[in-house]
Amino acid sequence: TKDDVIGRKRNIMYFHNENVAAFHYGPHHPMKPFRLAVTHSLILHYNLQHYFTMVEPPPATYEEIIAFHDTDYIEELMAGKWRVVPDEDAVDGTADDVPLFDGVYDYCTYYTGSTIQAAKALNCKWADIVINWSGGLHHAKKAQASGFCYVNDIVIGILELLKHNQRVLYIDIDIHHGDGVQDAFYFTSRVMTASFHHYHEKFFPGTGIVKEKGRSDGKHYSLNFPLREGITDESYAYVFKPIVRSLVKFYDPNVIVLQCGADSLGSDKLGKFNLSFNGHGECIRFVKSLNRPLMILGGGGYRLRNVARCWTNETAIIVGQDDVISDIIPEIDPYRKCFAPEHYKLRPELPHRFRDANTREFLDYLIGVAEERMRKIEH
Ligand code: TV1
Ligand code: CA
Ligand code: ZN
């Protein structure tokens, strides 16, 4: 394979606890854990499991979860009741985003357990690349659920990585700003966070402007790329590649964590970008090519069939089989009917619903700011 030509073959581990897919946020809620069952099934029916070690990790323990979260907050989550905060919240509809559905705490232990075991596998050098598509819930705060996220598995996973690694680079290509991860490490230089997202004052969570750059020891170690709607593969690669290349060169991370939210794809139910499967997957391919220990996580993604396609294609990219596997969804996949509208293709073209509002000048400005910041990095 190409891996053998370019370098040493990389050892890959895949973490999945199937219990995670059985939870329901509620009938009209856009977040559907079932997408994880469809994704996992598609990965298996493409026989990609021959190229990685599959692990069913144990759920995260209470002790592991409170490594980041506030104990009072986690107790509310376990009890299935938010504490009553007089007048606030309730009215503004934020509570609808994070409903206390049946088993919500257990759900969190499953996706977080996979991220923790993935981090441990990198720490012990059992694997060079680890994958957990159920993880990547980047909005959860120390003492608050936010944007479909209750427990921040990414922060907990990075804390685990910091036990054995001096510097962790976090890259986030979900269309939403990775605010929970940024906030958790805003004051430290041991984690550099870089989020690429759509920014608009009315687009959730409304943070992630260029000026948010970290504070005290963490000054210059938070980077934000607030993109406008409709970004295409070409424009995205134009900013992503040079920035990530320089980040790795100047920050020289010991490990990279990549949140691969699939809501940056075109035609996502909540998203406003125009990325194709190829454009999204190109980011994963590029980060892999930098040859650092790597943790791949999921995140958002609200068009169920496209989430499964996206992460299956990206699993294939990671294992070096993307140019080998068929573009027709395997017939024996029990969820095959999900893919019917686009003739059972793995990587159909997605309609462009938004004009690309990212001018060349704007993208050059973002690259310029990032390069100036990186020159200030020292260690
Ligand atoms: C219940 C039922 C909840 C239908 C939420 C879309 C719903 C949304 C729903 C929704 C929806 C958001 C806000 C609300 C600010 C809040 C996993 C006062 C059709 C990582 C989280 C987006 C994205 C939250 C998570 C956002 C992730 N958008 N229908 N809620 N308002 N919340 O805008 O980054 O992908 O939309
Ligand atoms: Ca993002
Ligand atoms: Zn998102």
Tab-separated table of C-alpha atoms in Angstrom, residues 32 46 85 91 158 176 195 198 204 208 225 228 257 261-262 268 273 300-301 321 331 350-351 353 355 378:
chain	number	residue	atom	x	y	z
A	32	LYS	CA	-29.420	10.930	16.516
A	46	TYR	CA	-16.740	-2.537	3.752
A	85	VAL	CA	-31.998	28.147	38.177
A	91	VAL	CA	-37.354	30.371	28.444
A	158	ILE	CA	-6.761	15.410	26.254
A	176	HIS	CA	-19.652	24.791	15.112
A	195	SER	CA	-11.263	25.551	15.421
A	198	HIS	CA	-19.003	29.004	10.579
A	204	PHE	CA	-24.512	28.659	17.611
A	208	GLY	CA	-14.849	31.796	17.993
A	225	PHE	CA	-11.010	30.565	11.904
A	228	ARG	CA	-18.524	32.555	6.219
A	257	VAL	CA	-6.598	15.268	18.290
A	261	GLY	CA	-17.818	16.840	12.870
A	262	ALA	CA	-19.696	15.922	9.680
A	268	ASP	CA	-26.245	19.078	6.474
A	273	PHE	CA	-21.035	24.862	4.206
A	300	GLY	CA	-21.849	16.875	14.784
A	301	GLY	CA	-23.544	15.602	11.649
A	321	GLN	CA	-8.277	1.726	1.510
A	331	GLU	CA	-25.700	-5.001	-0.601
A	350	LEU	CA	-23.893	17.029	-2.549
A	351	PRO	CA	-26.011	19.976	-3.710
A	353	ARG	CA	-27.152	25.338	-1.210
A	355	ARG	CA	-22.941	30.731	-2.431
A	378	GLU	CA	8.098	29.425	21.676
